[in-house]
PDB file of C-alpha atoms in Angstrom:
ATOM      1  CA  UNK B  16     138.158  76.602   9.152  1.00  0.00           C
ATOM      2  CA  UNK B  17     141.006  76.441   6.830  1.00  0.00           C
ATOM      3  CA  UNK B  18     143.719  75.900   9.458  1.00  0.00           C
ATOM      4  CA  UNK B  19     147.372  74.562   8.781  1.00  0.00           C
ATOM      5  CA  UNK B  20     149.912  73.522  11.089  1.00  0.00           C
ATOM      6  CA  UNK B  21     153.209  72.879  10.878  1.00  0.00           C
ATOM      7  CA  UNK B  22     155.685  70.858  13.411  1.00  0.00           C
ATOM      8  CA  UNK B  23     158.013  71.482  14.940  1.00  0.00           C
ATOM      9  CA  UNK B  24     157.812  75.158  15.373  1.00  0.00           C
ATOM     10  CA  UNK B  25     161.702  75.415  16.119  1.00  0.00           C
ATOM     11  CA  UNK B  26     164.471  72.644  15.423  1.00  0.00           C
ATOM     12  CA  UNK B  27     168.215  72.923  16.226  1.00  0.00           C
ATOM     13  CA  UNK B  28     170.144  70.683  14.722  1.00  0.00           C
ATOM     14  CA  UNK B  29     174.232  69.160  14.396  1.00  0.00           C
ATOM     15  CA  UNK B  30     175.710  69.400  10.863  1.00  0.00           C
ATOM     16  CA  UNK B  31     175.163  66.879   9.339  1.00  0.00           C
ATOM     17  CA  UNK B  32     171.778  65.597  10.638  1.00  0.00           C
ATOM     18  CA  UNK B  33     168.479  65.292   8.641  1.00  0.00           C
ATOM     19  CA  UNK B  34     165.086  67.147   9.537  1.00  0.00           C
ATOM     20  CA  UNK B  35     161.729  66.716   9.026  1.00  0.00           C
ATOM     21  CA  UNK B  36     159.409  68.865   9.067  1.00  0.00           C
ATOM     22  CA  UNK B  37     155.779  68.153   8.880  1.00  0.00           C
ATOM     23  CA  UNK B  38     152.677  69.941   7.590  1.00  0.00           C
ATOM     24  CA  UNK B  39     149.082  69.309   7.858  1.00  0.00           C
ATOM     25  CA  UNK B  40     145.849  70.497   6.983  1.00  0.00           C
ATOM     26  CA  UNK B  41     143.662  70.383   9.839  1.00  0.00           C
ATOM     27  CA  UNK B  42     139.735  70.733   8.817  1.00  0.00           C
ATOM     28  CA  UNK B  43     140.447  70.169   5.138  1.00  0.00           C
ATOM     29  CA  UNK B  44     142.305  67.942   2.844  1.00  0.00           C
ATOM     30  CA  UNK B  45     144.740  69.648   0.310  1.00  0.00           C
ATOM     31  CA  UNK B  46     146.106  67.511  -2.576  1.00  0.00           C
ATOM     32  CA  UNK B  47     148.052  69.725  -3.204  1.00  0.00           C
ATOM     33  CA  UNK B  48     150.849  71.609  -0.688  1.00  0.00           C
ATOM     34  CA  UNK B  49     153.520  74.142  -1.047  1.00  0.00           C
ATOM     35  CA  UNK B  50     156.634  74.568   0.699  1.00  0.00           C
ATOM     36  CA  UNK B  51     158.367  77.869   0.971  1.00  0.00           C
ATOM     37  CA  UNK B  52     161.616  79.186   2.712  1.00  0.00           C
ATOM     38  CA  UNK B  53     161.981  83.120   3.650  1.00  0.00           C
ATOM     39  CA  UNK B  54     165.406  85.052   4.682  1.00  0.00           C
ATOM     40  CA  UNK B  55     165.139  87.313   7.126  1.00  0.00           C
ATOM     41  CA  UNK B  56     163.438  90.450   6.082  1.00  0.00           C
ATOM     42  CA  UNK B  57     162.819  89.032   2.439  1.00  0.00           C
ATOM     43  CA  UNK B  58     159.686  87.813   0.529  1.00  0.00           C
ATOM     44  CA  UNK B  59     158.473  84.116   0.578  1.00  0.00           C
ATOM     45  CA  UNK B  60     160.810  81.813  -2.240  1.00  0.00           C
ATOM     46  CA  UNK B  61     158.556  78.998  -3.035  1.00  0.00           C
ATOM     47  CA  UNK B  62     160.967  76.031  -3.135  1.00  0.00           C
ATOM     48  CA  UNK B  63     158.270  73.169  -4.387  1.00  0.00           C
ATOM     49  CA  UNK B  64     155.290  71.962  -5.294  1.00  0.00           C
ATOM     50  CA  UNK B  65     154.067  68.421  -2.768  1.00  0.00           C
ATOM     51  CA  UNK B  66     151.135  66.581  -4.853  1.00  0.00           C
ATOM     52  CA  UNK B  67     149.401  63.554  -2.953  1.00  0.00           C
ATOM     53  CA  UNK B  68     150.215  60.458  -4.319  1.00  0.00           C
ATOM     54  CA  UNK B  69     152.429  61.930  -6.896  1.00  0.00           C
ATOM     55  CA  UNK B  70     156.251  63.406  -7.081  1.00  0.00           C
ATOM     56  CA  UNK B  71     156.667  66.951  -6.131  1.00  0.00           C
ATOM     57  CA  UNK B  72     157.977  69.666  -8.590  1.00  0.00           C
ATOM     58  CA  UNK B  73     160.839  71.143  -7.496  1.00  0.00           C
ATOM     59  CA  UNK B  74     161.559  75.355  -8.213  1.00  0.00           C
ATOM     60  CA  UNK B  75     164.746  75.777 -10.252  1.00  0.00           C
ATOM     61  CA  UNK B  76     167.891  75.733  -8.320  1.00  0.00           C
ATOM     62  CA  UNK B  77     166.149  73.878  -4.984  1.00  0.00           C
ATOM     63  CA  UNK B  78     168.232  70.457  -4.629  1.00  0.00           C
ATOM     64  CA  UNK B  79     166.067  67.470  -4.689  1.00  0.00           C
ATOM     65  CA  UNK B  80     168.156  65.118  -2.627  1.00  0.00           C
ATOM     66  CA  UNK B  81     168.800  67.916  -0.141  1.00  0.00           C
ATOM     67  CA  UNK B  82     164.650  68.769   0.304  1.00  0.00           C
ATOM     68  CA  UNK B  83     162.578  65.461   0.347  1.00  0.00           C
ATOM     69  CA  UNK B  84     159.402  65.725  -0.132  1.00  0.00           C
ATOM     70  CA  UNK B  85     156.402  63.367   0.302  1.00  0.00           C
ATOM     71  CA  UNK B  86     153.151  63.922   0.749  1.00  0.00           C
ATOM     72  CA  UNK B  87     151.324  60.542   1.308  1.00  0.00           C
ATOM     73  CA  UNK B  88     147.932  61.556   2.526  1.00  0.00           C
ATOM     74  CA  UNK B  89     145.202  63.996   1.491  1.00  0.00           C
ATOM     75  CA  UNK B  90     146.243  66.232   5.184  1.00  0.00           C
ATOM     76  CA  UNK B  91     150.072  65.896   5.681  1.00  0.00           C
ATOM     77  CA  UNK B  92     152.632  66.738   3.587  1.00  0.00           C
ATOM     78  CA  UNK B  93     156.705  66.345   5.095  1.00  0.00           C
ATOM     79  CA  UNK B  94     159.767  68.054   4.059  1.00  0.00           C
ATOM     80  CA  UNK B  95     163.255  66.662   5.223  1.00  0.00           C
ATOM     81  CA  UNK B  96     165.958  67.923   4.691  1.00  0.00           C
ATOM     82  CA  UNK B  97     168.991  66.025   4.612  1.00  0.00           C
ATOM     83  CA  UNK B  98     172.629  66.193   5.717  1.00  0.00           C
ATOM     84  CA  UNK B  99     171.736  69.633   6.423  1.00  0.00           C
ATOM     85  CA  UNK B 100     174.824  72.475   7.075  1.00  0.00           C
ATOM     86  CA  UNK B 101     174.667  76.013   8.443  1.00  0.00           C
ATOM     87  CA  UNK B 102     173.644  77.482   4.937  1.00  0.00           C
ATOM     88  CA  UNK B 103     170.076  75.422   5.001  1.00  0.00           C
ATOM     89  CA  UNK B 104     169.557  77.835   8.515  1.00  0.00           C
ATOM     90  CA  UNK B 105     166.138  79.340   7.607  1.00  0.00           C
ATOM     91  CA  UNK B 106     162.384  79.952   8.194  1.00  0.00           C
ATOM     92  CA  UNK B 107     160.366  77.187   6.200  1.00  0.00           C
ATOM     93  CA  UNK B 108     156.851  77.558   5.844  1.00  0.00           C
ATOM     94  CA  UNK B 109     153.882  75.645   4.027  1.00  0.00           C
ATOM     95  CA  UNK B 110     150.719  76.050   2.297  1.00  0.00           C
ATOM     96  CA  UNK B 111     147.817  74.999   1.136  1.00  0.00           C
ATOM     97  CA  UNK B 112     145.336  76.060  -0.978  1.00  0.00           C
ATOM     98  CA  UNK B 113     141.397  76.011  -0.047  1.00  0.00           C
ATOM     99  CA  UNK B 114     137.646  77.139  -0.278  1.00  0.00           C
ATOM    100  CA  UNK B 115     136.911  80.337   1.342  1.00  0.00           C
ATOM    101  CA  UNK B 116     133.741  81.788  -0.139  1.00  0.00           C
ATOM    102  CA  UNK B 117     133.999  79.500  -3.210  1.00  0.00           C
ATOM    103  CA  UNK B 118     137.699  80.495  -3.782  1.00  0.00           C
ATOM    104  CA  UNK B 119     139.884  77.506  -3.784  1.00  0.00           C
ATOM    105  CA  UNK B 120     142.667  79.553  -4.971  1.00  0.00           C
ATOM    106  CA  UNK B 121     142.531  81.358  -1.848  1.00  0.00           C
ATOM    107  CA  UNK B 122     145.900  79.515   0.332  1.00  0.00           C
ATOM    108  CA  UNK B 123     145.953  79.357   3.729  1.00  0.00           C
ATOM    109  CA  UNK B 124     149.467  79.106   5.743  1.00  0.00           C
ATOM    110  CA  UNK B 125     151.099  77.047   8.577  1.00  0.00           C
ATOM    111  CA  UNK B 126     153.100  79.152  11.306  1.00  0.00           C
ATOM    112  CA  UNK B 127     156.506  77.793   9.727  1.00  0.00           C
ATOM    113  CA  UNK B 128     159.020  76.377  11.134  1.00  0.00           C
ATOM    114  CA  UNK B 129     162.824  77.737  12.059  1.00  0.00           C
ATOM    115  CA  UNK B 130     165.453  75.612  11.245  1.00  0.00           C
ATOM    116  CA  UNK B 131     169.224  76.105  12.872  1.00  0.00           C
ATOM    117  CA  UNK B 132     172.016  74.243  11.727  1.00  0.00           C
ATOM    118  CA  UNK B 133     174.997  74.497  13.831  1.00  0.00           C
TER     119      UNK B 133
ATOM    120  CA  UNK E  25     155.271  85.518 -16.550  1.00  0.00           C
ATOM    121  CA  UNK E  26     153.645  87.076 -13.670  1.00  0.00           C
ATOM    122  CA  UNK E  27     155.151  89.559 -11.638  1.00  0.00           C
ATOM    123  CA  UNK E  28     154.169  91.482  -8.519  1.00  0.00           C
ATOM    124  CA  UNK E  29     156.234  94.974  -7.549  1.00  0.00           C
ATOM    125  CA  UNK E  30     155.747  96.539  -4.012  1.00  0.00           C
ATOM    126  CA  UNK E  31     157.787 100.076  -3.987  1.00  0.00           C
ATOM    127  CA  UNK E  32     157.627 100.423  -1.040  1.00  0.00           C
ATOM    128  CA  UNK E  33     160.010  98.572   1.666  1.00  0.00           C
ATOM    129  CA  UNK E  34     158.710 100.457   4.731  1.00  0.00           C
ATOM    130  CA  UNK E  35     156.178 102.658   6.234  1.00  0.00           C
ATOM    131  CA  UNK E  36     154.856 104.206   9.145  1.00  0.00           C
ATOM    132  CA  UNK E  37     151.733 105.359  10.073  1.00  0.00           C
ATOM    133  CA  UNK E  38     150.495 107.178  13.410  1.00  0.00           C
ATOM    134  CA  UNK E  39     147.855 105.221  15.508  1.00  0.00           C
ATOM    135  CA  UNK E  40     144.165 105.564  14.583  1.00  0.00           C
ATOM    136  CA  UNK E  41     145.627 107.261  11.050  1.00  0.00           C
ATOM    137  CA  UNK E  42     145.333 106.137   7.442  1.00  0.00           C
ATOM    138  CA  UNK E  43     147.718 104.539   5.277  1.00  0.00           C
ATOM    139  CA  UNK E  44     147.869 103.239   1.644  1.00  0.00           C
ATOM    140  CA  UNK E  45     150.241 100.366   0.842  1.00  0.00           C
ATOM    141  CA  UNK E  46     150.722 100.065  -3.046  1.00  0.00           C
ATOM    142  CA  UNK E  47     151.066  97.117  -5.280  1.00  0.00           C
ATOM    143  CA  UNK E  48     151.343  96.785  -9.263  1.00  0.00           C
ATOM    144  CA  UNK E  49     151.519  93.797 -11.201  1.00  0.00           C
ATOM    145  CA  UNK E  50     152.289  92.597 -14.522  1.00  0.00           C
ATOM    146  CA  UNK E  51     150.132  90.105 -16.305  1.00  0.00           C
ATOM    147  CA  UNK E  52     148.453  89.378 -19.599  1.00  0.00           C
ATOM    148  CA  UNK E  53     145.819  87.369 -18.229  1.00  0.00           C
ATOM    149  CA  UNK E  54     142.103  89.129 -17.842  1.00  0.00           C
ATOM    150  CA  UNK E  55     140.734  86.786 -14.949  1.00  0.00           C
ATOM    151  CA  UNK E  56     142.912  86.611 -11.875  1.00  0.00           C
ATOM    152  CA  UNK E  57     143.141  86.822  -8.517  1.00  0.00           C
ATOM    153  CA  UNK E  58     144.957  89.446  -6.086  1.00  0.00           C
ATOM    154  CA  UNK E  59     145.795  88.944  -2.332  1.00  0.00           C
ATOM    155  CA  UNK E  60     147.522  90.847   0.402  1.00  0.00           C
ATOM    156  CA  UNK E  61     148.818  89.229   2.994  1.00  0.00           C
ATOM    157  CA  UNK E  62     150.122  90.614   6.763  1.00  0.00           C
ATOM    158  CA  UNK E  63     152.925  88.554   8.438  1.00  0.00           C
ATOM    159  CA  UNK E  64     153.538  90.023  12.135  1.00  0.00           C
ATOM    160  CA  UNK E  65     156.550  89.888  14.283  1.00  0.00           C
ATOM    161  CA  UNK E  66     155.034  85.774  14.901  1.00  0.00           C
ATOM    162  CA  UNK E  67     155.690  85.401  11.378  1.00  0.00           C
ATOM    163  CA  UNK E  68     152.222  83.812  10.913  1.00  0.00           C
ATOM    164  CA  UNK E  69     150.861  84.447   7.007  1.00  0.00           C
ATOM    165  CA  UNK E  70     147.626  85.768   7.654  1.00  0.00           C
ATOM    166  CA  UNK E  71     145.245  86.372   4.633  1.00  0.00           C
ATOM    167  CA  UNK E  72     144.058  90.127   4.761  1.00  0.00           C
ATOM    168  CA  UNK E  73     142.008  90.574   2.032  1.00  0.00           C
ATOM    169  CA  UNK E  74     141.175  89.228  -1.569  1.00  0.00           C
ATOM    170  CA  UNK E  75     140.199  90.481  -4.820  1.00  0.00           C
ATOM    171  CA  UNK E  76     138.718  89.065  -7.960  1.00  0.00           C
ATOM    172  CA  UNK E  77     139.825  90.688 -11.041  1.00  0.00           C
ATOM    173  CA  UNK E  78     136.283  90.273 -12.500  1.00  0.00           C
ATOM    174  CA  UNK E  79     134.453  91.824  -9.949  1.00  0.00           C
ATOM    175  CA  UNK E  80     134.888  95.679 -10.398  1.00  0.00           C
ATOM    176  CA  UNK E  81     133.520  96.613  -6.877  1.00  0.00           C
ATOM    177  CA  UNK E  82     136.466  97.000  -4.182  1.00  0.00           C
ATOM    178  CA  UNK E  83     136.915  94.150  -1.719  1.00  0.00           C
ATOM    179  CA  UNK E  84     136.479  95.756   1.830  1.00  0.00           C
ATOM    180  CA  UNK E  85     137.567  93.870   5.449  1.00  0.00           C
ATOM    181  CA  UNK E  86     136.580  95.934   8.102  1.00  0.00           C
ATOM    182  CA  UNK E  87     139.433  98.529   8.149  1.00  0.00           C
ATOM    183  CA  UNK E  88     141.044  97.227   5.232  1.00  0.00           C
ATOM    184  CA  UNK E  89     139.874  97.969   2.088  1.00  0.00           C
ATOM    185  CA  UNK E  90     141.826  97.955  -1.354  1.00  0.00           C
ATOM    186  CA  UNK E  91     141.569 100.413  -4.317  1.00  0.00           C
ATOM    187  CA  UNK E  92     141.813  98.021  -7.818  1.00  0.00           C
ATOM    188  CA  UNK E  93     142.529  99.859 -10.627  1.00  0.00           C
ATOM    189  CA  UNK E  94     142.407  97.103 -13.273  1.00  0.00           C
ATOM    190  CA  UNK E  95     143.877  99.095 -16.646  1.00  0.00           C
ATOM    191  CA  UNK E  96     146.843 100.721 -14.252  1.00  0.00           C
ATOM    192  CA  UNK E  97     147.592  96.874 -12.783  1.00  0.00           C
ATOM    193  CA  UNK E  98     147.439  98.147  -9.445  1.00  0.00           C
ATOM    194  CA  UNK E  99     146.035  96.789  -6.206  1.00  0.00           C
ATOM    195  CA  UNK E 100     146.470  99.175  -3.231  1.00  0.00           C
ATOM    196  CA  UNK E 101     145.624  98.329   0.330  1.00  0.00           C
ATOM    197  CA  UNK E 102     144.290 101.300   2.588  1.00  0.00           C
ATOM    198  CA  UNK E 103     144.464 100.283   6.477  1.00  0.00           C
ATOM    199  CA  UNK E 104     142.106 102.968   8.320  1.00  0.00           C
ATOM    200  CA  UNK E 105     141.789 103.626  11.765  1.00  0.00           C
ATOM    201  CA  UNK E 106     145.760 101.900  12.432  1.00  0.00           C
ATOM    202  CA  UNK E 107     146.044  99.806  15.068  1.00  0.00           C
ATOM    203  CA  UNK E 108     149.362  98.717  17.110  1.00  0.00           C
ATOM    204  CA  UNK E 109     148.552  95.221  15.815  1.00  0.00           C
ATOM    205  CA  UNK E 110     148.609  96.294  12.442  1.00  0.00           C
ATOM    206  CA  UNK E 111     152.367  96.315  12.600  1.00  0.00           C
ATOM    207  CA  UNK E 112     153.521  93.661  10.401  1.00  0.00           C
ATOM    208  CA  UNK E 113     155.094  93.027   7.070  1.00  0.00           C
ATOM    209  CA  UNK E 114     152.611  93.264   4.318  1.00  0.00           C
ATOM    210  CA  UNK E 115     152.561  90.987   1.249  1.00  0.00           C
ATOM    211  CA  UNK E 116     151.126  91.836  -1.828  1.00  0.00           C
ATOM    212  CA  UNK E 117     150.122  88.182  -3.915  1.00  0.00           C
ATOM    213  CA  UNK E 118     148.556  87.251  -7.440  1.00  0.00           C
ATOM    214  CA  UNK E 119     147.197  83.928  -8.538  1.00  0.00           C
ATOM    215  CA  UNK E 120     145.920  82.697 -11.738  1.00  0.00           C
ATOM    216  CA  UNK E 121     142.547  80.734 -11.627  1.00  0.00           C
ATOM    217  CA  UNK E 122     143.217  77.302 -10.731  1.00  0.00           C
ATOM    218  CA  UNK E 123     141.502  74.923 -13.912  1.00  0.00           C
ATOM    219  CA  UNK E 124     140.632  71.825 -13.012  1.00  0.00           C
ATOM    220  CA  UNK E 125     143.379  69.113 -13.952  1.00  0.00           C
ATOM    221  CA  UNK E 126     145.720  71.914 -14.861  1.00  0.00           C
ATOM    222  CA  UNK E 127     145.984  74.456 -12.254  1.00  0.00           C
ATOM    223  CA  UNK E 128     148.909  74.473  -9.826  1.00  0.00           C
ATOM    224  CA  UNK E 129     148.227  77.093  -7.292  1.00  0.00           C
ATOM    225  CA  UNK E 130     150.944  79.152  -7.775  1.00  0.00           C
ATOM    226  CA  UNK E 131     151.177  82.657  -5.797  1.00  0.00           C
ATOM    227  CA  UNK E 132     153.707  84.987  -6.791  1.00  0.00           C
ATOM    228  CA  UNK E 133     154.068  87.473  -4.164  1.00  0.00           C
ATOM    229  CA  UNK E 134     155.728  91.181  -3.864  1.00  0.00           C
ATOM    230  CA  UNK E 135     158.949  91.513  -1.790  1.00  0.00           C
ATOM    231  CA  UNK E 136     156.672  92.997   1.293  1.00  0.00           C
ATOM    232  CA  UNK E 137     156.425  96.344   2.799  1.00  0.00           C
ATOM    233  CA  UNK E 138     156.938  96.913   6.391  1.00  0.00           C
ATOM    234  CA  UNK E 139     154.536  98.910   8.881  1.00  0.00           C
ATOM    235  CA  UNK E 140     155.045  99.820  11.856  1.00  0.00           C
ATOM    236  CA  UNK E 141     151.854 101.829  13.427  1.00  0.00           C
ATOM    237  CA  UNK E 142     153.734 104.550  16.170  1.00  0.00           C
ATOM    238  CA  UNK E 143     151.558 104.932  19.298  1.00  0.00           C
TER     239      UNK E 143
END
């Protein structure tokens, strides 16, 4: 149980273009989702917070117009980023918190996504 | 704020040897909740092991076990009996309890520690 996926697993993409990337929780719903990014050889930056039915909350310094989120049902939350440029090049991956022996803090991962801008 | 320090960037153990991966944090809270995470070469987040601050008895996972020292703010992982699949960055993680209508889930996570388990 607890399984996350994310799609695609690998986009290349023209300057300029917009990507979405989707995330779902497979066996349970999460109403709530996060999105991180991660540099090579660095720690996780969380970049926002995806509530169902509601606006996300966005980490200082992430661009909202540049990261859309939405996360319309209880099992699928979508990030898209827009116009994106070489700099946006990066590993995004999501999350979602749920039960695991009565810990609902406990958050299980999707197998992120790489992202190249050319 | 919370924070979570891992002095550590890499490590290397022999196979079928011990090793001890240390984490401190930096909180004011008493009830919490402490995670370490392994992300292989697949970059997959996998969820190793947890710990509830409450609980004074060490969480154990098989090989992996973790040595919670609550007054020092320290959470270390010990991997016995290293495998080659244990190779993998390792991610050390706190949480704060979610409250209903209030919580947001937030993890703040250590900037990892690398292992690489030498056949």
């Amino acid at each position: 149980g607890a399984v996350v996926s994310q799609h695609p697993s690998r986009v290349i993409c023209k300057s300029g273009t917009s990507v979405k990337i989707e995330c779902r929780s497979l066996d349970f719903q999460a109403t709530t989702m996060f999105w991180y990014r991660q540099f090579p050889k660095q720690s996780l930056m969380l970049m926002a917070t995806s509530n169902e039915g509601s606006k996300a909350t966005y980490e200082q310094g992430v661009e909202k117009d540049k990261f859309l989120i939405n996360h319309a049902s209880l099992t699928l939350s979508t990030l898209t980023v827009t116009s994106a440029h070489p700099e946006d090049s990066s590993f995004y991956i999501c999350s979602a918190p749920g039960l695991a022996g009565g810990l609902q803090e406990t958050q299980y991962f999707g197998p992120g996504t790489r992202l190249l801008v050319l | 704020a919370q924070t979570v320090t891992q002095s550590q960037p890499e490590m290397s153990v022999q196979e079928a040897e011990t090793v001890t991966l240390s984490c401190t944090y930096d909180t004011s809270e008493s009830n919490y909740y402490l995670f370490w995470y392994k992300q292989p070469p697949s970059r997959q987040m996998i969820l190793v092991i947890r710990q509830e601050a409450y609980k004074q008895q060490n969480a154990t996972e098989n090989r992996f076990s973790v040595n919670f020292q609550k007054a020092a703010k320290s959470f270390s992982l010990k991997i016995s009996d290293s495998q080659l699949g244990d190779t993998a960055m390792y991610f050390c993680a706190f949480i704060l309890p979610y409250i209903s209508g209030a919580g947001s889930y937030q993890l703040t996570f250590g900037k990892g520690t690398k292992l690489s388990v030498i056949p």
